[in-house]
Amino acid sequence: MVSAVDESARLAPSRADDFFGHPRGLACLIAVEGFWAFGYFGLQAVLTLYMTHQLLTPGHVEHVLGFAAYRHMLEGGGPPLSALEIASQTYGLLTSASYALPLLGALVADRWLGQRRTMILGLVVLAAAMATLVTEQGFLIACGLIVLGTGLLKCNLMVQIGRLYAPDDPRRTSAFAYYLICANIGSFSSPLIAGTLAEKVSYRAGLIALAVGMALALVAYLAGHAHIPKDPLRIARSGAAKPPPLHRRDLTVALVLVAALVPEVLYFGAYNQAFDIFPVWAADHVQRHLFGLEMPVTWFSTLDGLLTIAGAMGAIRLWDWQTRRGQPMGDMSRMAVGSALGAIGFGILALAAAAAGSGKAPLWTGVAFFLFVDLAIPWIDTVTMALVSRAAPVSINATMMGVYGLSIAAGYFATGQLGRLYAHLSPAAFWGVHAGLGLASLVFVALAGPYIARALATPRLKAPDAAFQAIEGREAEA
């Protein structure tokens, strides 16, 4: 009898009809990510502006269901919060909770619904959330549904990408880079479309555009999910393959992976100010006139997407070149590069704010900021995703991807809390604090990186997730 592992080895090579050398399922999954990113990151780009310029102003805030109780919760019996402080904390809570819930989404998929059904449910919830967000009355309800829908979707989406490949398949890291590229196609186009509509037409028009994008994510998954591997639980019930039990060594690896997530937390804690406080600062303190016209501040988010795509493509080429020369860079070394780039980006803002004083910083400083922080993303985030997907024990692979989501959630939460400092610090000092987070990440990688790399380099037995794909392919051919 041929084992599942043996069968996966036989069927692992790419077929002629693969998607640019990758399994066809990757096309479906990155399309879902792209449309999700259009809706979700588009909301990030306009959320603080929408809340401070319209939703929390007299004549509008009275319409928001549950806002009085929500404000009381945020203030916690302390002094009244300004509209900007409420908006910044809302940004932090929404984004951090959205990335904390994927751990629950993994549990729901693994124990009850399976990954396909959980993803479909999450996409339905997200589509309903964005439609509700169009109304001022449903703002807080919509935020809750966005958190729930993203929690059901994100972890299972990343796990399904990982299951397209065997653990030693060199295409895995590039697959997550393509995932990042598609996410940024969505994230750079949404400010250009929805952000411009929000600023030049109405916020309602911008939110409607975001709702359409989220609905298309559901359509994309329903259209292409036949190319996705079957859920592991379904295969396990058939007796074809079962993941190995969790061993003591696996727990050690899991703890080391948690430590490897520290640079991710520090980086995202700083980076996400690009969508929280940066638009507020840039609206008042950056000279945005270009060719006689004033550039919408949300266009910086479009630049963010373009530069991230360029940075990811450049990183892929560089890593492939290093591999061909037999000198591949280690994961922790790549994270060090990303940490340094992030520190430089925020350092540029700190210096520009200090030089401008009460005036306005030149447009190029905002561009330079996004250049460096976006170049850093593949060196930290893509590397971290691939590392966790590759090194996490198969018995808890989905759970560890959920823990990866928690690291992003922690970064988002830190963003919201740090955003409150903007009202109490000078802009130069505020951006200097965030440059310090990049330096702290660099120091951590320098000190702990060698130990983490050695701990994760030790070979261990791991049944490949690609076995599940192989079984599905065998059933389809039968």
Coordinates of C-alpha atoms in Angstrom, one line a residue:
M1 CA 0.0 0.0 0.0
V2 CA 1.4 3.4 -1.0
S3 CA 1.5 5.9 1.9
A4 CA 0.2 9.4 1.7
V5 CA 3.7 10.8 2.0
D6 CA 5.0 8.6 -0.8
E7 CA 2.0 9.6 -2.9
S8 CA 2.7 13.3 -2.2
A9 CA 6.2 12.9 -3.4
R10 CA 5.0 11.4 -6.6
L11 CA 2.5 14.1 -7.4
A12 CA 4.3 17.1 -6.0
P13 CA 6.0 18.4 -9.2
S14 CA 4.2 21.1 -11.1
R15 CA 1.9 20.1 -14.0
A16 CA 1.8 22.0 -17.3
D17 CA -1.5 23.7 -16.4
D18 CA -0.1 25.1 -13.1
F19 CA -0.4 28.8 -12.4
F20 CA 3.0 30.3 -13.4
G21 CA 4.8 27.3 -12.0
H22 CA 2.6 27.2 -8.9
P23 CA -0.5 25.1 -8.1
R24 CA -3.7 26.6 -9.7
G25 CA -5.2 26.9 -6.2
L26 CA -2.8 29.7 -5.6
A27 CA -4.5 31.9 -8.2
C28 CA -7.8 31.6 -6.4
L29 CA -6.4 32.3 -2.9
I30 CA -4.3 35.3 -3.9
A31 CA -7.4 36.7 -5.7
V32 CA -9.4 36.4 -2.5
E33 CA -6.6 38.1 -0.6
G34 CA -6.5 40.9 -3.2
F35 CA -10.2 41.7 -3.0
W36 CA -10.2 41.4 0.7
A37 CA -7.3 43.8 0.9
F38 CA -9.1 46.3 -1.3
G39 CA -12.0 46.4 1.2
Y40 CA -10.1 46.1 4.4
F41 CA -7.0 48.2 3.8
G42 CA -9.1 50.7 2.0
L43 CA -11.1 51.1 5.2
Q44 CA -7.8 51.5 7.1
A45 CA -6.8 54.3 4.8
V46 CA -10.0 56.4 5.3
L47 CA -11.1 55.3 8.8
T48 CA -9.4 57.9 10.9
L49 CA -10.2 60.7 8.4
Y50 CA -13.8 59.5 8.2
M51 CA -14.3 59.4 12.0
T52 CA -12.6 62.8 12.7
H53 CA -14.0 64.7 9.7
Q54 CA -17.6 63.3 9.6
L55 CA -18.7 60.5 11.8
L56 CA -17.7 62.0 15.2
T57 CA -18.9 65.5 14.3
P58 CA -22.1 67.0 15.6
G59 CA -25.1 66.0 13.5
H60 CA -23.5 62.6 12.7
V61 CA -22.2 61.1 15.9
E62 CA -25.7 61.1 17.4
H63 CA -26.8 58.6 14.8
V64 CA -24.2 55.9 15.7
L65 CA -25.9 53.1 17.6
G66 CA -24.2 52.4 20.9
F67 CA -21.7 55.2 20.7
A68 CA -22.3 56.6 24.1
A69 CA -21.5 53.3 25.7
Y70 CA -18.5 52.8 23.4
R71 CA -17.1 56.2 24.3
H72 CA -17.6 55.5 28.0
M73 CA -15.7 52.2 27.6
L74 CA -12.8 53.9 25.9
E75 CA -12.5 56.7 28.5
G76 CA -12.8 54.2 31.4
G77 CA -13.9 56.9 33.8
G78 CA -11.0 59.2 32.8
P79 CA -11.0 62.6 31.1
P80 CA -13.0 63.0 27.9
L81 CA -11.2 61.8 24.8
S82 CA -10.9 64.0 21.7
A83 CA -12.3 62.8 18.3
L84 CA -8.8 62.0 17.2
E85 CA -8.0 59.9 20.3
I86 CA -11.3 58.0 19.9
A87 CA -10.6 57.4 16.2
S88 CA -7.0 56.3 16.9
Q89 CA -8.1 53.8 19.5
T90 CA -10.9 52.6 17.3
Y91 CA -8.3 52.0 14.6
G92 CA -6.1 50.1 17.0
L93 CA -9.0 48.0 18.4
L94 CA -10.4 47.1 15.0
T95 CA -7.2 46.1 13.4
S96 CA -5.7 44.3 16.4
A97 CA -8.9 42.3 17.1
S98 CA -9.1 41.4 13.4
Y99 CA -5.8 39.8 13.6
A100 CA -6.4 38.2 17.0
L101 CA -9.5 36.3 16.0
P102 CA -7.8 34.1 13.3
L103 CA -6.7 31.8 16.1
L104 CA -10.4 31.3 16.8
G105 CA -11.0 30.9 13.1
A106 CA -8.4 28.1 13.0
L107 CA -10.2 26.3 15.9
V108 CA -13.6 26.6 14.2
A109 CA -12.1 25.1 11.0
D110 CA -10.1 22.3 12.6
R111 CA -12.9 21.2 15.0
W112 CA -16.2 21.8 13.3
L113 CA -16.6 23.4 9.9
G114 CA -13.5 22.7 8.0
Q115 CA -11.4 25.4 6.3
R116 CA -13.5 25.8 3.1
R117 CA -16.8 26.3 5.0
T118 CA -15.1 28.6 7.5
M119 CA -13.7 30.8 4.8
I120 CA -17.0 31.0 3.0
L121 CA -18.7 32.0 6.2
G122 CA -16.1 34.6 6.9
L123 CA -16.4 36.1 3.5
V124 CA -20.2 36.3 3.8
V125 CA -19.9 38.0 7.2
L126 CA -17.3 40.5 5.7
A127 CA -19.6 41.3 2.8
A128 CA -22.4 42.0 5.2
A129 CA -20.2 44.1 7.4
M130 CA -19.0 46.4 4.6
A131 CA -22.6 46.8 3.4
T132 CA -23.6 47.8 7.0
L133 CA -20.7 50.2 7.3
V134 CA -22.2 52.4 4.6
T135 CA -24.8 53.5 7.2
E136 CA -23.7 55.7 10.1
Q137 CA -26.1 53.9 12.4
G138 CA -24.4 50.6 11.9
F139 CA -20.8 51.7 12.2
L140 CA -20.0 49.9 15.5
I141 CA -22.0 46.8 14.4
A142 CA -20.0 46.7 11.1
C143 CA -16.7 47.0 13.0
G144 CA -17.7 43.9 15.1
L145 CA -18.6 42.0 12.0
I146 CA -15.4 42.9 10.2
V147 CA -13.4 41.6 13.2
L148 CA -15.4 38.3 13.2
G149 CA -15.3 37.8 9.4
T150 CA -11.5 38.5 9.2
G151 CA -11.0 36.1 12.1
L152 CA -12.7 33.3 10.2
L153 CA -10.9 34.1 6.9
K154 CA -7.3 35.1 7.4
C155 CA -5.6 32.1 9.2
N156 CA -7.4 29.6 7.0
L157 CA -6.4 31.4 3.9
M158 CA -2.8 31.3 4.8
V159 CA -2.9 27.7 5.9
Q160 CA -4.5 26.7 2.6
I161 CA -1.7 28.4 0.7
G162 CA 0.8 26.5 2.8
R163 CA -0.9 23.2 2.1
L164 CA -0.4 23.6 -1.6
Y165 CA 3.3 22.8 -1.1
A166 CA 5.5 20.1 0.5
P167 CA 7.5 21.4 3.5
D168 CA 10.8 21.4 1.5
D169 CA 9.2 22.9 -1.6
P170 CA 11.4 26.0 -2.5
R171 CA 8.3 27.7 -4.1
R172 CA 6.7 28.2 -0.7
T173 CA 8.4 31.5 0.2
S174 CA 7.8 32.9 -3.3
A175 CA 4.1 31.9 -3.0
F176 CA 3.8 34.0 0.1
A177 CA 5.6 36.8 -1.7
Y178 CA 3.0 36.6 -4.5
Y179 CA 0.3 36.6 -1.8
L180 CA 1.9 39.8 -0.5
I181 CA 2.0 41.3 -4.0
C182 CA -1.7 40.6 -4.7
A183 CA -2.6 42.0 -1.3
N184 CA -0.9 45.2 -2.1
I185 CA -2.5 45.4 -5.6
G186 CA -5.7 45.6 -3.6
S187 CA -4.4 47.9 -0.9
F188 CA -2.9 50.4 -3.4
S189 CA -5.9 50.5 -5.7
S190 CA -8.5 51.0 -2.9
P191 CA -7.1 54.4 -1.7
L192 CA -6.9 55.4 -5.3
I193 CA -10.5 54.5 -6.0
A194 CA -12.3 54.5 -2.7
G195 CA -10.1 57.1 -1.0
T196 CA -10.5 59.5 -3.9
L197 CA -14.3 59.0 -3.8
A198 CA -14.3 59.5 -0.1
E199 CA -12.4 62.8 -0.2
K200 CA -13.7 64.2 -3.5
V201 CA -17.3 62.9 -3.6
S202 CA -18.5 61.7 -0.2
Y203 CA -17.4 59.2 2.4
R204 CA -20.5 57.2 1.7
A205 CA -19.4 56.7 -1.9
G206 CA -16.0 55.6 -0.8
L207 CA -17.5 53.0 1.6
I208 CA -19.8 51.7 -1.1
A209 CA -16.7 51.0 -3.3
L210 CA -15.1 49.1 -0.5
A211 CA -18.2 47.0 0.0
V212 CA -18.2 46.0 -3.7
G213 CA -14.5 44.9 -3.3
M214 CA -15.3 42.7 -0.4
A215 CA -18.2 41.1 -2.2
L216 CA -15.9 40.2 -5.1
A217 CA -13.6 38.3 -2.6
L218 CA -16.5 36.0 -1.9
V219 CA -17.2 35.6 -5.6
A220 CA -13.5 34.8 -6.3
Y221 CA -13.4 32.0 -3.7
L222 CA -16.7 30.4 -4.8
A223 CA -15.5 30.4 -8.4
G224 CA -12.1 28.8 -7.7
H225 CA -12.3 26.8 -4.5
A226 CA -12.4 23.5 -6.5
H227 CA -8.7 23.9 -7.0
I228 CA -8.0 24.1 -3.2
P229 CA -6.9 20.9 -1.3
K230 CA -9.7 19.2 0.7
D231 CA -9.9 19.9 4.4
P232 CA -7.5 17.7 6.4
L233 CA -10.2 16.5 8.8
R234 CA -12.2 15.2 5.8
I235 CA -9.2 13.3 4.5
A236 CA -8.3 12.0 8.0
R237 CA -11.9 10.6 8.4
S238 CA -11.4 8.6 5.2
G239 CA -8.3 7.0 6.8
A240 CA -6.0 8.2 4.0
A241 CA -3.7 10.2 6.1
K242 CA -3.5 11.5 9.7
P243 CA -1.1 14.1 11.1
P244 CA 1.5 12.8 13.5
P245 CA 1.0 13.4 17.2
L246 CA 2.5 16.4 18.9
H247 CA 6.0 15.7 20.5
R248 CA 8.0 17.5 23.1
R249 CA 10.4 18.7 20.5
D250 CA 7.4 20.3 18.6
L251 CA 6.5 22.3 21.7
T252 CA 10.1 23.6 21.8
V253 CA 9.9 24.6 18.2
A254 CA 6.5 26.4 18.8
L255 CA 8.0 28.4 21.6
V256 CA 11.0 29.4 19.5
L257 CA 8.7 30.5 16.7
V258 CA 6.8 32.7 19.2
A259 CA 10.1 34.4 20.0
A260 CA 10.8 34.8 16.2
L261 CA 7.6 36.8 16.0
V262 CA 9.0 39.7 18.1
P263 CA 10.4 41.7 15.1
E264 CA 6.9 41.3 13.4
V265 CA 5.2 42.9 16.5
L266 CA 7.7 45.7 16.8
Y267 CA 7.6 46.5 13.0
F268 CA 3.9 46.5 12.7
G269 CA 3.5 48.5 15.9
A270 CA 5.3 51.3 14.1
Y271 CA 4.4 50.6 10.4
N272 CA 0.7 50.9 10.8
Q273 CA 0.9 54.5 11.8
A274 CA 1.2 55.0 8.1
F275 CA -2.6 54.5 8.0
D276 CA -3.5 55.9 11.4
I277 CA -1.7 59.0 12.4
F278 CA 0.3 59.7 9.2
P279 CA -2.7 60.8 7.2
V280 CA -3.7 63.2 10.0
W281 CA -0.1 64.6 10.2
A282 CA 0.3 64.8 6.4
A283 CA -3.0 66.6 5.9
D284 CA -1.7 69.5 8.0
H285 CA 2.1 69.3 7.9
V286 CA 3.1 68.1 4.4
Q287 CA 3.1 70.2 1.3
R288 CA 0.9 68.2 -1.0
H289 CA 0.6 70.4 -4.1
L290 CA 1.7 68.6 -7.3
F291 CA 1.4 70.2 -10.7
G292 CA -0.8 72.9 -9.4
L293 CA -3.2 70.5 -7.7
E294 CA -3.5 69.4 -4.1
M295 CA -2.9 65.6 -3.8
P296 CA -5.4 63.8 -1.6
V297 CA -3.7 62.5 1.5
T298 CA -5.1 59.0 0.9
W299 CA -2.9 58.8 -2.3
F300 CA 0.0 58.1 0.0
S301 CA -1.7 54.7 0.7
T302 CA -1.7 54.0 -3.0
L303 CA 2.0 54.8 -3.1
D304 CA 2.4 52.3 -0.2
G305 CA 0.9 49.5 -2.2
L306 CA 3.0 50.2 -5.3
L307 CA 6.2 50.4 -3.4
T308 CA 5.4 47.2 -1.5
I309 CA 4.8 45.3 -4.7
A310 CA 8.1 46.7 -6.2
G311 CA 9.9 45.8 -2.9
A312 CA 8.5 42.2 -2.9
M313 CA 9.4 41.6 -6.6
G314 CA 12.9 43.0 -5.9
A315 CA 13.3 40.8 -2.8
I316 CA 12.3 37.7 -4.8
R317 CA 14.8 38.4 -7.5
L318 CA 17.6 39.0 -4.9
W319 CA 16.8 35.9 -2.9
D320 CA 16.7 33.8 -6.0
W321 CA 20.1 35.2 -7.1
Q322 CA 21.6 34.5 -3.7
T323 CA 20.2 30.9 -3.8
R324 CA 21.6 30.3 -7.3
R325 CA 25.0 31.4 -6.0
G326 CA 24.8 29.0 -3.1
Q327 CA 24.7 31.9 -0.6
P328 CA 21.1 32.2 0.6
M329 CA 20.5 34.7 3.3
G330 CA 19.1 33.3 6.6
D331 CA 15.6 34.3 7.8
M332 CA 16.9 36.2 10.8
S333 CA 19.4 38.1 8.7
R334 CA 16.5 39.1 6.4
M335 CA 14.6 40.3 9.4
A336 CA 17.6 42.5 10.4
V337 CA 17.5 44.1 7.0
G338 CA 13.8 44.9 7.3
S339 CA 14.2 46.3 10.8
A340 CA 17.0 48.6 9.6
L341 CA 14.9 49.8 6.7
G342 CA 11.9 50.5 8.9
A343 CA 14.0 52.5 11.4
I344 CA 15.4 54.7 8.5
G345 CA 11.8 55.4 7.2
F346 CA 10.6 56.7 10.5
G347 CA 13.8 58.5 11.1
I348 CA 13.2 60.5 7.9
L349 CA 9.8 61.6 9.3
A350 CA 11.3 62.6 12.6
L351 CA 14.0 64.7 10.9
A352 CA 11.5 66.2 8.4
A353 CA 9.1 67.2 11.2
A354 CA 11.9 68.7 13.3
A355 CA 13.3 70.7 10.3
A356 CA 9.8 71.9 9.3
G357 CA 8.9 73.2 12.7
S358 CA 5.6 75.0 12.5
G359 CA 5.7 74.9 8.7
K360 CA 5.2 72.1 6.3
A361 CA 7.5 69.3 5.3
P362 CA 8.2 68.8 1.6
L363 CA 6.3 66.1 -0.3
W364 CA 9.4 64.0 -0.9
T365 CA 9.7 63.2 2.8
G366 CA 6.4 61.4 2.8
V367 CA 7.5 59.5 -0.4
A368 CA 10.8 58.6 1.2
F369 CA 9.1 57.4 4.3
F370 CA 6.9 55.0 2.4
L371 CA 9.8 53.9 0.2
F372 CA 11.8 52.6 3.2
V373 CA 9.0 51.1 5.3
D374 CA 7.5 49.4 2.2
L375 CA 10.9 47.9 1.2
A376 CA 11.1 46.5 4.7
I377 CA 7.8 44.5 4.5
P378 CA 8.9 41.5 2.5
W379 CA 12.1 41.3 4.6
I380 CA 10.0 40.9 7.8
D381 CA 6.4 39.9 7.1
T382 CA 6.9 37.6 4.1
V383 CA 9.9 35.9 5.7
T384 CA 7.9 35.5 9.0
M385 CA 4.9 33.9 7.2
A386 CA 7.1 31.5 5.3
L387 CA 9.1 30.6 8.4
V388 CA 6.0 29.8 10.5
S389 CA 4.4 27.9 7.7
R390 CA 7.5 25.9 7.1
A391 CA 8.8 25.3 10.6
A392 CA 5.6 24.9 12.6
P393 CA 4.8 21.2 13.5
V394 CA 2.1 19.8 11.3
S395 CA -0.1 18.9 14.3
I396 CA -0.4 22.6 15.2
N397 CA 0.4 24.3 11.9
A398 CA -3.0 26.1 11.7
T399 CA -2.7 27.1 15.3
M400 CA 0.7 28.6 14.8
M401 CA -0.5 30.5 11.8
G402 CA -3.1 31.8 14.2
V403 CA -0.4 32.8 16.6
Y404 CA 1.3 34.6 13.7
G405 CA -1.9 36.5 13.3
L406 CA -1.8 37.4 17.0
S407 CA 1.6 39.0 16.5
I408 CA 0.1 41.3 13.9
A409 CA -2.8 41.9 16.2
A410 CA -0.3 42.9 18.9
G411 CA 1.3 45.3 16.5
Y412 CA -2.0 46.9 15.5
F413 CA -3.0 47.3 19.2
A414 CA 0.4 49.0 19.9
T415 CA -0.3 51.3 16.9
G416 CA -3.6 52.5 18.5
Q417 CA -2.0 53.0 21.9
L418 CA 1.0 54.8 20.5
G419 CA -1.3 57.0 18.4
R420 CA -2.6 58.6 21.6
L421 CA 0.9 60.0 22.1
Y422 CA 0.5 62.3 19.0
A423 CA -1.7 64.7 21.0
H424 CA 1.0 65.0 23.7
L425 CA 4.3 64.9 21.8
S426 CA 5.8 67.1 19.1
P427 CA 5.6 65.4 15.6
A428 CA 9.4 65.0 15.6
A429 CA 9.4 63.2 19.0
F430 CA 6.4 61.1 18.0
W431 CA 8.0 59.8 14.8
G432 CA 11.3 59.4 16.7
V433 CA 9.6 57.0 19.1
H434 CA 8.6 54.8 16.1
A435 CA 12.1 54.9 14.7
G436 CA 13.2 53.5 18.1
L437 CA 10.9 50.5 17.6
G438 CA 12.8 49.7 14.4
L439 CA 16.1 49.9 16.2
A440 CA 14.7 47.8 19.1
S441 CA 13.8 45.1 16.5
L442 CA 17.3 45.3 15.0
V443 CA 18.9 44.8 18.4
F444 CA 16.6 41.9 19.2
V445 CA 17.5 40.1 15.9
A446 CA 21.2 40.7 16.5
L447 CA 21.1 39.2 20.0
A448 CA 18.5 36.4 19.7
G449 CA 18.6 35.7 16.0
P450 CA 21.6 33.2 16.1
Y451 CA 19.9 31.2 18.8
I452 CA 16.5 31.1 17.0
A453 CA 18.1 30.1 13.7
R454 CA 20.0 27.2 15.4
A455 CA 16.9 26.0 17.2
L456 CA 14.8 25.9 14.0
A457 CA 17.5 24.4 11.9
T458 CA 17.4 21.0 13.7
P459 CA 15.7 18.4 11.4
R460 CA 12.6 16.8 12.7
L461 CA 10.0 14.4 11.4
K462 CA 7.1 16.3 9.7
A463 CA 4.4 14.8 7.4
P464 CA 4.0 17.2 4.5
D465 CA 0.7 19.1 4.2
A466 CA 1.1 18.4 0.4
A467 CA 0.0 14.8 1.3
F468 CA -3.6 16.1 1.5
Q469 CA -3.3 17.7 -1.9
A470 CA -1.9 14.5 -3.3
I471 CA -4.8 12.5 -2.0
E472 CA -7.2 15.0 -3.5
G473 CA -5.4 14.7 -6.8
R474 CA -5.6 10.9 -6.7
E475 CA -9.3 11.0 -6.0
A476 CA -9.9 13.4 -8.8
E477 CA -8.0 11.2 -11.3
A478 CA -9.8 8.1 -10.2

